[in-house]
Amino acid sequence: MTRVLIVDDKSAFRRHLRQLLERAGLTVVGEACDISEAEALLQSLQPDLAVVDVMLPGVNGIEGTPRLKAVAPGLRVILVSAHQNRAQLFQKAAAQAGAETFIAKDELDLDVVRGWSKIDEQ
């Protein structure tokens, strides 16, 4: 079972994503509102995957990805943002930061999220 940590500063989006992930059969083990909080939770929660907003207060998701992976080397990171007009830029930055991919928030649906459960098979 894929264990997921959600990192987003908007509580409404965290609630929505939690529901979507759980409907897809993934286990949400925790939520954080910024990179520092996520770093603190990684050891105790041991998620397989972190879904991280690009636009976070303080350290953004792109800068934070290597920090999260330093704490949890096997962690896979998917970066998300509501700024779909910057998708190409974010996709490139996500790859350079070590994230698995970038997905615009409005493209998140049950089929996309179900694909994340395949993480256990890799």
PDB file of C-alpha atoms in Angstrom:
ATOM      1  CA  MET A   1       0.000   0.000   0.000  1.00  0.00           C
ATOM      2  CA  THR A   2       1.437   3.364  -1.028  1.00  0.00           C
ATOM      3  CA  ARG A   3       1.804   5.752   1.925  1.00  0.00           C
ATOM      4  CA  VAL A   4       1.447   9.432   1.030  1.00  0.00           C
ATOM      5  CA  LEU A   5       2.390  12.713   2.684  1.00  0.00           C
ATOM      6  CA  ILE A   6       0.560  15.809   1.395  1.00  0.00           C
ATOM      7  CA  VAL A   7       2.476  19.106   1.538  1.00  0.00           C
ATOM      8  CA  ASP A   8       0.379  22.163   0.692  1.00  0.00           C
ATOM      9  CA  ASP A   9      -0.299  25.431   2.502  1.00  0.00           C
ATOM     10  CA  LYS A  10      -4.005  25.437   1.555  1.00  0.00           C
ATOM     11  CA  SER A  11      -6.098  23.288   3.900  1.00  0.00           C
ATOM     12  CA  ALA A  12      -8.973  23.062   1.388  1.00  0.00           C
ATOM     13  CA  PHE A  13      -6.662  21.543  -1.229  1.00  0.00           C
ATOM     14  CA  ARG A  14      -5.189  19.129   1.331  1.00  0.00           C
ATOM     15  CA  ARG A  15      -8.723  17.945   2.203  1.00  0.00           C
ATOM     16  CA  HIS A  16      -9.639  17.539  -1.471  1.00  0.00           C
ATOM     17  CA  LEU A  17      -6.434  15.665  -2.294  1.00  0.00           C
ATOM     18  CA  ARG A  18      -6.787  13.417   0.769  1.00  0.00           C
ATOM     19  CA  GLN A  19     -10.277  12.387  -0.394  1.00  0.00           C
ATOM     20  CA  LEU A  20      -9.019  11.743  -3.926  1.00  0.00           C
ATOM     21  CA  LEU A  21      -6.044   9.693  -2.725  1.00  0.00           C
ATOM     22  CA  GLU A  22      -8.153   7.624  -0.350  1.00  0.00           C
ATOM     23  CA  ARG A  23     -10.784   6.964  -3.050  1.00  0.00           C
ATOM     24  CA  ALA A  24      -7.929   5.686  -5.220  1.00  0.00           C
ATOM     25  CA  GLY A  25      -6.879   3.271  -2.479  1.00  0.00           C
ATOM     26  CA  LEU A  26      -3.762   5.089  -1.267  1.00  0.00           C
ATOM     27  CA  THR A  27      -3.060   5.717   2.410  1.00  0.00           C
ATOM     28  CA  VAL A  28      -2.545   9.316   3.487  1.00  0.00           C
ATOM     29  CA  VAL A  29      -0.240   9.148   6.497  1.00  0.00           C
ATOM     30  CA  GLY A  30       0.031  12.883   7.113  1.00  0.00           C
ATOM     31  CA  GLU A  31      -0.228  16.468   5.990  1.00  0.00           C
ATOM     32  CA  ALA A  32       2.189  19.384   6.226  1.00  0.00           C
ATOM     33  CA  CYS A  33       1.786  23.044   5.328  1.00  0.00           C
ATOM     34  CA  ASP A  34       5.438  23.681   4.422  1.00  0.00           C
ATOM     35  CA  ILE A  35       8.776  21.970   3.760  1.00  0.00           C
ATOM     36  CA  SER A  36      10.036  22.313   7.347  1.00  0.00           C
ATOM     37  CA  GLU A  37       6.962  20.579   8.728  1.00  0.00           C
ATOM     38  CA  ALA A  38       7.260  17.871   6.055  1.00  0.00           C
ATOM     39  CA  GLU A  39      10.910  17.258   6.951  1.00  0.00           C
ATOM     40  CA  ALA A  40       9.932  16.840  10.595  1.00  0.00           C
ATOM     41  CA  LEU A  41       7.230  14.280   9.709  1.00  0.00           C
ATOM     42  CA  LEU A  42       9.236  12.126   7.296  1.00  0.00           C
ATOM     43  CA  GLN A  43      11.065   9.983   9.858  1.00  0.00           C
ATOM     44  CA  SER A  44       8.020   9.103  11.930  1.00  0.00           C
ATOM     45  CA  LEU A  45       5.521   8.673   9.077  1.00  0.00           C
ATOM     46  CA  GLN A  46       7.820   6.987   6.524  1.00  0.00           C
ATOM     47  CA  PRO A  47       5.773   7.800   3.411  1.00  0.00           C
ATOM     48  CA  ASP A  48       6.601   6.297   0.023  1.00  0.00           C
ATOM     49  CA  LEU A  49       5.379   9.372  -1.810  1.00  0.00           C
ATOM     50  CA  ALA A  50       5.025  13.092  -1.119  1.00  0.00           C
ATOM     51  CA  VAL A  51       2.676  15.284  -3.130  1.00  0.00           C
ATOM     52  CA  VAL A  52       4.185  18.750  -2.782  1.00  0.00           C
ATOM     53  CA  ASP A  53       2.840  22.120  -3.900  1.00  0.00           C
ATOM     54  CA  VAL A  54       5.346  24.176  -5.884  1.00  0.00           C
ATOM     55  CA  MET A  55       4.210  27.493  -4.366  1.00  0.00           C
ATOM     56  CA  LEU A  56       4.799  27.071  -0.628  1.00  0.00           C
ATOM     57  CA  PRO A  57       5.666  29.804   1.863  1.00  0.00           C
ATOM     58  CA  GLY A  58       9.342  29.949   2.759  1.00  0.00           C
ATOM     59  CA  VAL A  59      11.068  27.138   0.881  1.00  0.00           C
ATOM     60  CA  ASN A  60       9.114  26.333  -2.286  1.00  0.00           C
ATOM     61  CA  GLY A  61       8.406  22.793  -3.441  1.00  0.00           C
ATOM     62  CA  ILE A  62      11.134  22.773  -6.079  1.00  0.00           C
ATOM     63  CA  GLU A  63      13.820  23.881  -3.609  1.00  0.00           C
ATOM     64  CA  GLY A  64      12.344  21.607  -0.964  1.00  0.00           C
ATOM     65  CA  THR A  65      12.389  18.410  -3.021  1.00  0.00           C
ATOM     66  CA  PRO A  66      16.123  17.716  -2.540  1.00  0.00           C
ATOM     67  CA  ARG A  67      15.750  18.492   1.174  1.00  0.00           C
ATOM     68  CA  LEU A  68      12.934  15.952   1.534  1.00  0.00           C
ATOM     69  CA  LYS A  69      14.902  13.331  -0.389  1.00  0.00           C
ATOM     70  CA  ALA A  70      17.949  13.970   1.829  1.00  0.00           C
ATOM     71  CA  VAL A  71      15.860  13.064   4.890  1.00  0.00           C
ATOM     72  CA  ALA A  72      14.149  10.113   3.152  1.00  0.00           C
ATOM     73  CA  PRO A  73      16.298   8.911   0.217  1.00  0.00           C
ATOM     74  CA  GLY A  74      13.691   6.472  -1.131  1.00  0.00           C
ATOM     75  CA  LEU A  75      10.924   9.073  -1.136  1.00  0.00           C
ATOM     76  CA  ARG A  76       9.257   9.819  -4.456  1.00  0.00           C
ATOM     77  CA  VAL A  77       8.025  13.373  -4.939  1.00  0.00           C
ATOM     78  CA  ILE A  78       5.264  14.626  -7.210  1.00  0.00           C
ATOM     79  CA  LEU A  79       5.115  18.400  -7.523  1.00  0.00           C
ATOM     80  CA  VAL A  80       1.767  20.107  -8.140  1.00  0.00           C
ATOM     81  CA  SER A  81       0.654  23.673  -8.804  1.00  0.00           C
ATOM     82  CA  ALA A  82      -2.445  25.633  -9.708  1.00  0.00           C
ATOM     83  CA  HIS A  83      -0.291  27.663 -12.124  1.00  0.00           C
ATOM     84  CA  GLN A  84      -0.912  25.540 -15.211  1.00  0.00           C
ATOM     85  CA  ASN A  85       0.443  28.309 -17.456  1.00  0.00           C
ATOM     86  CA  ARG A  86       3.897  27.519 -16.039  1.00  0.00           C
ATOM     87  CA  ALA A  87       3.597  23.746 -16.508  1.00  0.00           C
ATOM     88  CA  GLN A  88       6.507  23.424 -18.944  1.00  0.00           C
ATOM     89  CA  LEU A  89       8.820  25.411 -16.693  1.00  0.00           C
ATOM     90  CA  PHE A  90       7.713  23.484 -13.602  1.00  0.00           C
ATOM     91  CA  GLN A  91       8.105  20.112 -15.360  1.00  0.00           C
ATOM     92  CA  LYS A  92      11.744  20.909 -16.180  1.00  0.00           C
ATOM     93  CA  ALA A  93      12.441  22.289 -12.687  1.00  0.00           C
ATOM     94  CA  ALA A  94      10.786  19.234 -11.105  1.00  0.00           C
ATOM     95  CA  ALA A  95      13.061  16.875 -13.029  1.00  0.00           C
ATOM     96  CA  GLN A  96      16.147  18.899 -12.106  1.00  0.00           C
ATOM     97  CA  ALA A  97      15.138  18.863  -8.425  1.00  0.00           C
ATOM     98  CA  GLY A  98      14.738  15.066  -8.433  1.00  0.00           C
ATOM     99  CA  ALA A  99      10.937  14.889  -8.437  1.00  0.00           C
ATOM    100  CA  GLU A 100       9.196  12.131 -10.368  1.00  0.00           C
ATOM    101  CA  THR A 101       6.975  14.599 -12.231  1.00  0.00           C
ATOM    102  CA  PHE A 102       4.971  17.805 -12.151  1.00  0.00           C
ATOM    103  CA  ILE A 103       1.175  17.790 -12.502  1.00  0.00           C
ATOM    104  CA  ALA A 104      -1.131  20.795 -12.695  1.00  0.00           C
ATOM    105  CA  LYS A 105      -3.677  20.669  -9.871  1.00  0.00           C
ATOM    106  CA  ASP A 106      -6.613  20.856 -12.266  1.00  0.00           C
ATOM    107  CA  GLU A 107      -5.353  17.689 -13.991  1.00  0.00           C
ATOM    108  CA  LEU A 108      -5.494  15.632 -10.811  1.00  0.00           C
ATOM    109  CA  ASP A 109      -8.256  13.089 -11.108  1.00  0.00           C
ATOM    110  CA  LEU A 110      -8.954   9.578  -9.921  1.00  0.00           C
ATOM    111  CA  ASP A 111      -7.212   7.904 -12.874  1.00  0.00           C
ATOM    112  CA  VAL A 112      -4.019   9.946 -12.439  1.00  0.00           C
ATOM    113  CA  VAL A 113      -3.920   9.293  -8.706  1.00  0.00           C
ATOM    114  CA  ARG A 114      -4.629   5.567  -9.150  1.00  0.00           C
ATOM    115  CA  GLY A 115      -1.467   5.409 -11.256  1.00  0.00           C
ATOM    116  CA  TRP A 116       0.518   6.497  -8.204  1.00  0.00           C
ATOM    117  CA  SER A 117      -0.325   3.216  -6.477  1.00  0.00           C
ATOM    118  CA  LYS A 118       2.032   1.510  -8.933  1.00  0.00           C
ATOM    119  CA  ILE A 119       4.859   3.056  -6.931  1.00  0.00           C
ATOM    120  CA  ASP A 120       4.928  -0.107  -4.792  1.00  0.00           C
ATOM    121  CA  GLU A 121       5.805  -2.154  -7.868  1.00  0.00           C
ATOM    122  CA  GLN A 122       8.922  -0.145  -8.747  1.00  0.00           C
TER     123      GLN A 122
END
